[in-house]
Tab-separated table of C-alpha atoms in Angstrom:
chain	number	residue	atom	x	y	z
U	1399	UNK	CA	93.470	85.345	86.263
U	1400	UNK	CA	95.336	83.935	83.293
U	1401	UNK	CA	98.492	85.719	82.247
U	1402	UNK	CA	100.256	85.984	78.943
U	1403	UNK	CA	104.003	85.494	79.267
U	1404	UNK	CA	106.443	87.464	77.119
U	1405	UNK	CA	109.869	86.814	78.500
U	1406	UNK	CA	112.073	85.701	81.334
U	1407	UNK	CA	114.784	88.088	82.545
U	1408	UNK	CA	117.276	88.256	85.351
U	1409	UNK	CA	116.177	90.102	88.476
U	1410	UNK	CA	118.765	92.753	87.699
U	1411	UNK	CA	117.034	93.692	84.460
U	1412	UNK	CA	115.282	97.060	84.983
U	1413	UNK	CA	112.201	96.034	82.977
U	1414	UNK	CA	111.122	99.525	81.959
U	1415	UNK	CA	107.641	98.628	80.879
U	1416	UNK	CA	105.746	101.863	81.578
U	1417	UNK	CA	103.157	102.663	79.011
U	1418	UNK	CA	103.417	99.352	77.196
U	1419	UNK	CA	100.202	97.504	76.528
U	1420	UNK	CA	100.029	93.798	76.072
U	1421	UNK	CA	98.213	91.358	73.841
U	1422	UNK	CA	94.445	91.165	73.803
U	1423	UNK	CA	91.749	93.600	72.796
U	1424	UNK	CA	91.608	95.279	76.212
U	1425	UNK	CA	95.285	96.243	75.965
U	1426	UNK	CA	96.305	95.376	79.544
U	1427	UNK	CA	99.383	96.832	81.228
U	1428	UNK	CA	102.561	94.789	81.086
U	1429	UNK	CA	104.068	93.928	84.463
U	1430	UNK	CA	106.623	91.636	86.037
U	1431	UNK	CA	106.545	88.720	88.442
U	1432	UNK	CA	109.579	88.125	90.633
U	1433	UNK	CA	110.911	84.820	91.715
U	1434	UNK	CA	114.352	84.471	93.186
U	1435	UNK	CA	116.934	85.650	90.671
U	1436	UNK	CA	114.432	85.723	87.839
U	1437	UNK	CA	111.551	87.785	86.549
U	1438	UNK	CA	108.776	86.951	84.182
U	1439	UNK	CA	107.237	89.680	82.063
U	1440	UNK	CA	103.499	89.152	81.790
U	1441	UNK	CA	100.139	90.791	81.241
U	1442	UNK	CA	96.651	89.738	82.225
U	1443	UNK	CA	94.529	87.940	79.713
U	1444	UNK	CA	90.774	87.976	79.933
U	1445	UNK	CA	88.775	85.472	77.987
U	1446	UNK	CA	89.928	83.881	74.823
U	1447	UNK	CA	92.840	85.281	72.880
U	1448	UNK	CA	92.507	85.355	69.153
U	1449	UNK	CA	95.833	85.796	67.502
U	1450	UNK	CA	95.885	88.990	65.510
U	1451	UNK	CA	98.627	90.885	63.887
U	1452	UNK	CA	98.275	93.507	66.577
U	1453	UNK	CA	99.056	90.876	69.206
U	1454	UNK	CA	102.176	89.681	67.451
U	1455	UNK	CA	103.312	93.276	67.243
U	1456	UNK	CA	102.504	93.809	70.939
U	1457	UNK	CA	104.518	90.718	71.838
U	1458	UNK	CA	107.458	91.892	69.807
U	1459	UNK	CA	107.186	95.453	71.159
U	1460	UNK	CA	107.503	94.213	74.740
U	1461	UNK	CA	110.595	92.240	73.835
U	1462	UNK	CA	112.084	95.155	71.942
U	1463	UNK	CA	111.663	97.318	75.013
U	1464	UNK	CA	113.391	94.699	77.144
U	1465	UNK	CA	116.219	94.461	74.645
U	1466	UNK	CA	117.067	98.103	75.290
U	1467	UNK	CA	118.363	97.276	78.779
U	1468	UNK	CA	119.697	93.774	78.481
U	1469	UNK	CA	118.967	90.506	76.760
U	1470	UNK	CA	115.877	88.633	77.932
U	1471	UNK	CA	114.861	85.090	77.123
U	1472	UNK	CA	111.993	85.612	74.710
U	1473	UNK	CA	109.040	83.280	74.852
U	1474	UNK	CA	107.463	82.012	71.702
U	1475	UNK	CA	104.348	83.921	70.791
U	1476	UNK	CA	101.126	82.620	72.300
U	1477	UNK	CA	101.865	81.109	75.707
U	1478	UNK	CA	99.629	81.753	78.697
U	1479	UNK	CA	99.710	80.491	82.255
U	1480	UNK	CA	96.631	79.987	84.417
U	1481	UNK	CA	97.785	82.473	87.084
U	1482	UNK	CA	100.728	84.347	88.596
U	1483	UNK	CA	101.490	81.510	90.965
U	1484	UNK	CA	102.043	79.038	88.147
U	1485	UNK	CA	104.501	81.402	86.533
U	1486	UNK	CA	106.495	81.846	89.727
U	1487	UNK	CA	106.562	78.135	90.301
U	1488	UNK	CA	107.731	77.483	86.752
U	1489	UNK	CA	110.573	79.964	87.230
U	1490	UNK	CA	111.569	78.342	90.517
U	1491	UNK	CA	111.565	74.838	89.192
U	1492	UNK	CA	113.898	75.527	86.310
U	1493	UNK	CA	115.729	78.536	87.690
U	1494	UNK	CA	119.151	77.136	87.006
U	1495	UNK	CA	118.413	76.364	83.390
U	1496	UNK	CA	117.038	79.825	82.769
U	1497	UNK	CA	119.989	81.489	84.453
U	1498	UNK	CA	122.371	79.483	82.289
U	1499	UNK	CA	120.400	80.403	79.209
U	1500	UNK	CA	120.470	84.072	80.201
U	1501	UNK	CA	124.209	83.892	80.645
U	1502	UNK	CA	124.582	82.351	77.202
U	1503	UNK	CA	122.837	85.227	75.441
U	1504	UNK	CA	123.962	88.044	77.721
U	1505	UNK	CA	125.136	91.087	75.802
U	1506	UNK	CA	123.978	89.704	72.484
U	1507	UNK	CA	121.194	90.213	69.986
U	1508	UNK	CA	119.867	88.001	67.252
U	1509	UNK	CA	120.166	89.108	63.673
U	1510	UNK	CA	118.255	87.282	61.003
U	1511	UNK	CA	119.480	87.257	57.434
U	1512	UNK	CA	117.281	86.068	54.626
U	1513	UNK	CA	118.541	85.778	51.104
U	1514	UNK	CA	116.696	85.218	47.890
U	1515	UNK	CA	117.540	85.357	44.247
U	1516	UNK	CA	115.565	87.026	41.535
U	1517	UNK	CA	114.115	84.135	39.595
U	1518	UNK	CA	114.425	85.567	36.110
U	1519	UNK	CA	118.012	86.552	36.611
U	1520	UNK	CA	118.816	83.146	38.049
U	1521	UNK	CA	117.101	81.195	35.281
U	1522	UNK	CA	118.628	83.329	32.599
U	1523	UNK	CA	122.097	82.845	33.951
U	1524	UNK	CA	121.507	79.105	34.055
U	1525	UNK	CA	120.297	79.048	30.471
U	1526	UNK	CA	123.241	81.138	29.399
U	1527	UNK	CA	125.680	78.966	31.253
U	1528	UNK	CA	124.405	75.568	30.166
U	1529	UNK	CA	124.459	74.682	26.477
U	1530	UNK	CA	122.286	71.637	27.104
U	1531	UNK	CA	119.652	73.678	28.938
U	1532	UNK	CA	119.513	76.350	26.309
U	1533	UNK	CA	119.282	73.849	23.466
U	1534	UNK	CA	116.448	72.061	25.261
U	1535	UNK	CA	114.729	75.363	25.710
U	1536	UNK	CA	115.182	76.160	22.020
U	1537	UNK	CA	113.625	72.854	21.052
U	1538	UNK	CA	110.644	73.415	23.259
U	1539	UNK	CA	110.172	76.937	21.996
U	1540	UNK	CA	110.456	75.661	18.436
U	1541	UNK	CA	107.373	73.582	19.089
U	1542	UNK	CA	108.676	70.130	19.983
U	1543	UNK	CA	106.000	68.666	22.210
U	1544	UNK	CA	107.934	65.669	23.499
U	1545	UNK	CA	107.105	65.705	27.230
U	1546	UNK	CA	110.567	64.458	28.088
U	1547	UNK	CA	112.087	67.741	26.986
U	1548	UNK	CA	110.560	70.004	29.635
U	1549	UNK	CA	111.184	67.344	32.233
U	1550	UNK	CA	114.859	67.122	31.381
U	1551	UNK	CA	115.163	70.881	31.144
U	1552	UNK	CA	113.435	71.334	34.458
U	1553	UNK	CA	115.577	68.702	36.094
U	1554	UNK	CA	118.708	70.306	34.797
U	1555	UNK	CA	117.618	73.758	35.867
U	1556	UNK	CA	116.457	72.534	39.231
U	1557	UNK	CA	119.786	70.879	39.967
U	1558	UNK	CA	121.585	74.015	38.902
U	1559	UNK	CA	119.318	76.176	41.051
U	1560	UNK	CA	120.045	73.982	44.058
U	1561	UNK	CA	123.747	74.119	43.424
U	1562	UNK	CA	123.835	77.876	43.029
U	1563	UNK	CA	121.734	78.391	46.077
U	1564	UNK	CA	123.853	76.204	48.282
U	1565	UNK	CA	126.985	77.945	47.004
U	1566	UNK	CA	125.438	81.313	47.718
U	1567	UNK	CA	124.291	80.162	51.166
U	1568	UNK	CA	127.728	78.873	52.017
U	1569	UNK	CA	129.324	82.142	50.939
U	1570	UNK	CA	126.972	84.190	53.070
U	1571	UNK	CA	127.394	81.979	56.103
U	1572	UNK	CA	131.163	82.014	55.690
U	1573	UNK	CA	131.169	85.775	55.607
U	1574	UNK	CA	128.939	86.388	58.616
U	1575	UNK	CA	129.336	83.477	61.007
U	1576	UNK	CA	132.803	84.451	62.269
U	1577	UNK	CA	131.338	87.713	63.582
U	1578	UNK	CA	128.718	85.953	65.669
U	1579	UNK	CA	128.922	83.992	68.889
U	1580	UNK	CA	126.623	81.354	67.423
U	1581	UNK	CA	124.442	80.824	64.404
U	1582	UNK	CA	121.518	78.682	63.317
U	1583	UNK	CA	120.404	77.935	59.799
U	1584	UNK	CA	116.624	77.723	59.683
U	1585	UNK	CA	114.677	76.171	56.846
U	1586	UNK	CA	114.113	78.915	54.312
U	1587	UNK	CA	110.560	80.008	53.661
U	1588	UNK	CA	108.878	81.173	50.507
U	1589	UNK	CA	111.216	82.158	47.721
U	1590	UNK	CA	114.251	82.659	49.922
U	1591	UNK	CA	117.090	80.194	49.857
U	1592	UNK	CA	118.704	81.182	53.132
U	1593	UNK	CA	117.260	81.891	56.553
U	1594	UNK	CA	120.144	82.439	58.921
U	1595	UNK	CA	120.023	83.616	62.502
U	1596	UNK	CA	123.148	84.856	64.214
U	1597	UNK	CA	123.815	85.678	67.840
U	1598	UNK	CA	125.853	88.857	67.636
U	1599	UNK	CA	127.519	90.512	70.623
U	1600	UNK	CA	126.110	94.028	71.017
U	1601	UNK	CA	129.594	95.468	71.014
U	1602	UNK	CA	130.313	93.663	67.766
U	1603	UNK	CA	127.294	94.951	65.902
U	1604	UNK	CA	129.145	97.545	63.881
U	1605	UNK	CA	131.616	95.070	62.322
U	1606	UNK	CA	128.742	92.694	61.708
U	1607	UNK	CA	126.623	95.313	59.961
U	1608	UNK	CA	129.630	96.414	57.945
U	1609	UNK	CA	130.275	92.844	56.894
U	1610	UNK	CA	126.672	92.453	55.876
U	1611	UNK	CA	126.783	95.666	53.902
U	1612	UNK	CA	129.927	94.472	52.168
U	1613	UNK	CA	128.361	91.277	50.902
U	1614	UNK	CA	127.528	92.747	47.548
U	1615	UNK	CA	130.032	90.769	45.562
U	1616	UNK	CA	130.272	87.045	46.097
U	1617	UNK	CA	126.787	85.749	46.398
U	1618	UNK	CA	125.854	85.584	42.740
U	1619	UNK	CA	123.715	87.537	40.288
U	1620	UNK	CA	120.371	88.802	41.482
U	1621	UNK	CA	120.950	87.720	45.070
U	1622	UNK	CA	119.504	90.064	47.649
U	1623	UNK	CA	119.569	89.817	51.394
U	1624	UNK	CA	117.291	91.210	54.031
U	1625	UNK	CA	118.571	91.836	57.506
U	1626	UNK	CA	116.334	91.970	60.547
U	1627	UNK	CA	117.646	92.965	63.926
U	1628	UNK	CA	118.653	93.534	66.585
U	1629	UNK	CA	116.076	91.033	67.806
U	1630	UNK	CA	115.572	89.139	71.032
U	1631	UNK	CA	117.498	85.862	70.799
U	1632	UNK	CA	114.522	83.783	69.709
U	1633	UNK	CA	116.724	81.200	68.042
U	1634	UNK	CA	119.197	80.874	70.876
U	1635	UNK	CA	117.154	79.859	73.867
U	1636	UNK	CA	116.604	76.265	74.962
E	535	UNK	CA	123.265	91.927	45.475
E	536	UNK	CA	120.724	94.340	46.773
E	537	UNK	CA	120.078	95.233	50.340
E	538	UNK	CA	116.377	95.494	50.795
E	539	UNK	CA	115.346	98.592	52.695
E	540	UNK	CA	114.416	97.831	56.244
E	541	UNK	CA	111.000	98.513	57.527
E	542	UNK	CA	109.146	98.216	54.257
E	543	UNK	CA	105.606	97.225	54.925
E	544	UNK	CA	104.631	96.334	58.424
E	545	UNK	CA	107.231	97.310	60.921
E	546	UNK	CA	107.960	96.312	64.428
E	547	UNK	CA	108.922	99.289	66.528
E	548	UNK	CA	112.425	99.257	67.827
E	549	UNK	CA	111.410	101.662	70.593
E	550	UNK	CA	114.378	103.897	70.059
E	551	UNK	CA	116.729	101.241	71.255
E	552	UNK	CA	118.994	102.119	68.393
E	553	UNK	CA	117.504	99.189	66.594
E	554	UNK	CA	116.621	98.958	62.980
E	555	UNK	CA	112.990	98.229	62.373
E	556	UNK	CA	112.385	94.861	60.860
E	557	UNK	CA	109.718	93.656	58.578
E	558	UNK	CA	107.239	91.742	60.669
E	559	UNK	CA	106.963	89.292	57.865
E	560	UNK	CA	110.658	88.577	58.055
E	561	UNK	CA	110.687	87.901	61.774
E	562	UNK	CA	107.316	86.195	61.925
E	563	UNK	CA	108.572	82.646	61.991
E	564	UNK	CA	111.032	83.509	64.718
E	565	UNK	CA	108.276	84.895	66.909
E	566	UNK	CA	105.920	82.021	66.221
E	567	UNK	CA	108.376	79.176	66.079
E	568	UNK	CA	111.413	79.971	68.190
E	569	UNK	CA	111.872	81.246	71.645
E	570	UNK	CA	111.433	79.740	75.022
E	571	UNK	CA	108.602	77.321	75.603
E	572	UNK	CA	107.613	76.604	79.181
E	573	UNK	CA	105.706	73.374	79.233
E	574	UNK	CA	103.346	74.172	82.068
E	575	UNK	CA	102.048	77.125	80.068
E	576	UNK	CA	99.351	76.654	77.515
E	577	UNK	CA	99.690	77.619	73.902
E	578	UNK	CA	96.753	79.670	72.727
E	579	UNK	CA	94.968	78.470	69.658
E	580	UNK	CA	96.766	79.816	66.660
E	581	UNK	CA	94.561	78.519	63.910
E	582	UNK	CA	94.959	81.541	61.676
E	583	UNK	CA	98.663	81.642	62.133
E	584	UNK	CA	99.122	77.974	61.413
E	585	UNK	CA	97.658	78.630	58.009
E	586	UNK	CA	99.939	81.520	57.348
E	587	UNK	CA	102.936	79.445	58.271
E	588	UNK	CA	101.974	76.450	56.248
E	589	UNK	CA	101.316	78.708	53.308
E	590	UNK	CA	104.764	80.102	53.572
E	591	UNK	CA	106.315	76.678	53.598
E	592	UNK	CA	104.736	74.990	50.683
E	593	UNK	CA	107.105	72.581	49.130
E	594	UNK	CA	106.416	71.603	45.603
E	595	UNK	CA	106.823	68.030	44.528
E	596	UNK	CA	109.827	67.610	42.316
E	597	UNK	CA	108.206	66.791	38.990
E	598	UNK	CA	105.950	69.754	39.388
E	599	UNK	CA	109.008	71.855	40.099
E	600	UNK	CA	110.715	70.584	36.967
E	601	UNK	CA	107.767	71.405	34.773
E	602	UNK	CA	107.367	74.798	36.274
E	603	UNK	CA	111.027	75.596	35.895
E	604	UNK	CA	110.864	74.542	32.275
E	605	UNK	CA	107.859	76.758	31.726
E	606	UNK	CA	109.540	79.640	33.446
E	607	UNK	CA	112.529	79.240	31.137
E	608	UNK	CA	110.323	79.247	28.072
E	609	UNK	CA	108.445	82.273	29.277
E	610	UNK	CA	111.669	84.050	30.001
E	611	UNK	CA	112.800	83.817	26.412
E	612	UNK	CA	109.414	84.633	24.982
E	613	UNK	CA	109.245	87.789	27.001
E	614	UNK	CA	112.778	88.931	26.587
E	615	UNK	CA	113.503	87.771	23.060
E	616	UNK	CA	116.535	85.895	21.926
E	617	UNK	CA	118.908	88.740	22.607
E	618	UNK	CA	118.409	88.169	26.258
E	619	UNK	CA	121.948	88.682	27.526
E	620	UNK	CA	122.063	92.211	26.152
E	621	UNK	CA	119.062	93.113	28.232
E	622	UNK	CA	120.304	91.701	31.452
E	623	UNK	CA	121.487	95.031	32.887
E	624	UNK	CA	118.011	96.458	32.409
E	625	UNK	CA	116.476	93.527	34.163
E	626	UNK	CA	118.807	94.033	37.061
E	627	UNK	CA	118.095	97.758	37.006
E	628	UNK	CA	114.383	97.139	37.308
E	629	UNK	CA	115.019	94.836	40.158
E	630	UNK	CA	116.994	97.390	42.080
E	631	UNK	CA	114.057	99.699	41.861
E	632	UNK	CA	112.120	97.191	43.817
E	633	UNK	CA	109.357	96.540	41.356
E	634	UNK	CA	110.304	92.982	40.771
E	635	UNK	CA	108.681	90.967	43.480
E	636	UNK	CA	105.138	91.191	42.233
E	637	UNK	CA	106.168	90.436	38.689
E	638	UNK	CA	107.675	87.072	39.242
E	639	UNK	CA	105.207	84.695	40.649
E	640	UNK	CA	107.024	81.854	39.068
E	641	UNK	CA	108.255	78.550	40.249
E	642	UNK	CA	109.990	80.074	43.230
E	643	UNK	CA	107.378	82.587	44.205
E	644	UNK	CA	103.717	81.851	44.525
E	645	UNK	CA	102.155	81.320	47.873
E	646	UNK	CA	104.503	83.495	49.807
E	647	UNK	CA	103.168	86.502	47.965
E	648	UNK	CA	99.726	85.812	49.280
E	649	UNK	CA	101.018	85.497	52.795
E	650	UNK	CA	102.940	88.683	52.466
E	651	UNK	CA	99.904	90.510	51.249
E	652	UNK	CA	97.869	89.275	54.121
E	653	UNK	CA	100.526	90.644	56.410
E	654	UNK	CA	101.355	93.890	54.741
E	655	UNK	CA	98.260	94.488	52.696
E	656	UNK	CA	96.587	96.932	55.041
E	657	UNK	CA	98.029	99.926	56.776
E	658	UNK	CA	98.936	99.685	60.383
E	659	UNK	CA	95.991	101.897	61.152
E	660	UNK	CA	93.564	99.230	60.105
E	661	UNK	CA	95.284	96.366	61.790
E	662	UNK	CA	92.464	95.772	64.211
E	663	UNK	CA	90.294	94.674	61.400
E	664	UNK	CA	92.948	92.406	60.007
E	665	UNK	CA	92.928	89.021	61.504
E	666	UNK	CA	95.213	86.191	60.757
E	667	UNK	CA	92.263	84.021	60.122
E	668	UNK	CA	91.579	85.736	56.879
E	669	UNK	CA	94.579	85.672	54.614
E	670	UNK	CA	92.372	86.527	51.690
E	671	UNK	CA	92.496	84.188	48.814
E	672	UNK	CA	94.103	86.450	46.336
E	673	UNK	CA	93.111	85.787	42.798
E	674	UNK	CA	95.842	84.268	40.772
E	675	UNK	CA	95.932	86.447	37.746
E	676	UNK	CA	97.684	84.077	35.426
E	677	UNK	CA	95.202	81.852	33.752
E	678	UNK	CA	97.186	81.889	30.540
E	679	UNK	CA	95.770	79.502	28.044
E	680	UNK	CA	97.927	76.480	28.155
E	681	UNK	CA	97.442	73.156	26.566
E	682	UNK	CA	98.226	70.972	29.530
E	683	UNK	CA	95.322	71.139	31.909
E	684	UNK	CA	97.072	69.280	34.697
E	685	UNK	CA	99.695	71.956	34.980
E	686	UNK	CA	97.124	74.670	34.801
E	687	UNK	CA	95.578	73.328	37.928
E	688	UNK	CA	98.744	73.247	39.945
E	689	UNK	CA	98.686	76.570	41.749
E	690	UNK	CA	95.101	76.174	42.773
E	691	UNK	CA	95.560	72.700	44.084
E	692	UNK	CA	98.603	73.699	46.056
E	693	UNK	CA	96.786	76.478	47.751
E	694	UNK	CA	93.946	74.257	48.764
E	695	UNK	CA	96.264	71.809	50.371
E	696	UNK	CA	97.854	74.666	52.193
E	697	UNK	CA	94.566	75.858	53.490
E	698	UNK	CA	93.857	72.634	55.283
E	699	UNK	CA	94.277	73.112	58.997
E	700	UNK	CA	97.430	71.242	59.640
E	701	UNK	CA	99.428	70.467	62.680
E	702	UNK	CA	102.527	72.376	63.349
E	703	UNK	CA	105.651	70.892	62.083
E	704	UNK	CA	108.688	71.630	64.134
E	705	UNK	CA	112.140	71.302	62.893
């Protein structure tokens, strides 16, 4: 029977999975497969899986549970193996790599910081700070229909937006990165300008959270951050 | 700078591990995009999720961005009047109260709102009925009369492109 795979852990991880149900509409029990020094956390999958929000939440819930007792290697959402045997074989074949990866994230959790800036506040501060931009804006508002005006204004604003965002990003990274063992800057999505993942030692979480809470000054007007974590180290596995 | 409250909208349970709950939306791309991949395992078809991700990653061509920024600047002054700086504290105040996100679907916003709604729109109780495949096409409620028809079309066209089933792009 096909199995959905959530994570790889060391064999010393207690894997307290009682009561957890896995992905799929029949909510199967979550169990482990042992192989040498490693374990895979899996559940049976019958038929075709259709990705639903519930399944993403189930995936994440399993990993959250594992995080309580150690740091697993989280799998990306949506991977299944044809049967238990394939999983064991996969663990065997790359055992060393997985053990190294486990050692690299041991005692750590991922924290993800996203930052965005309120558009109106940002644009207003650009207009206020740039005489050329505000005079262009005045001309357009006064009814000048020359198409070059909005283009120049937009170009100016766009460059300024980029500049302010990269300054703000740099300030945030500078403030948080020293408190992490490693960090990765992901491409930002949507209206955010920063999407930063940090690998934070569990015993250094308090200073990290304090640092995050203290970020209220430098990052510019209207900037807000959202912190997610502690998470499984999704961004720090091979 | 404002710290957004954790756990607004859909939450992922921390299972009492002392963990903060995180917005599912905020960790979505980590769960879908990062993490260990074991090549002998098969990735299940994620058609619905591909769409959500692509939606969230729309990149606007630069000229379009310029024009939209310019428009946003004009609109800003029209709405706030010329005494804008005096009102800034109020604007910030509003923002702190968390009402701001829906208001500004400007050059920076847009598609991500739709994605967010498809994620957080329903309560957790109804999640079974909510499939990724149906990030409902929310009506864009801003058909302001504008002279330039090509710009008017922009948001619509962008969303269509986004809807096309596309291959995953990995960084």
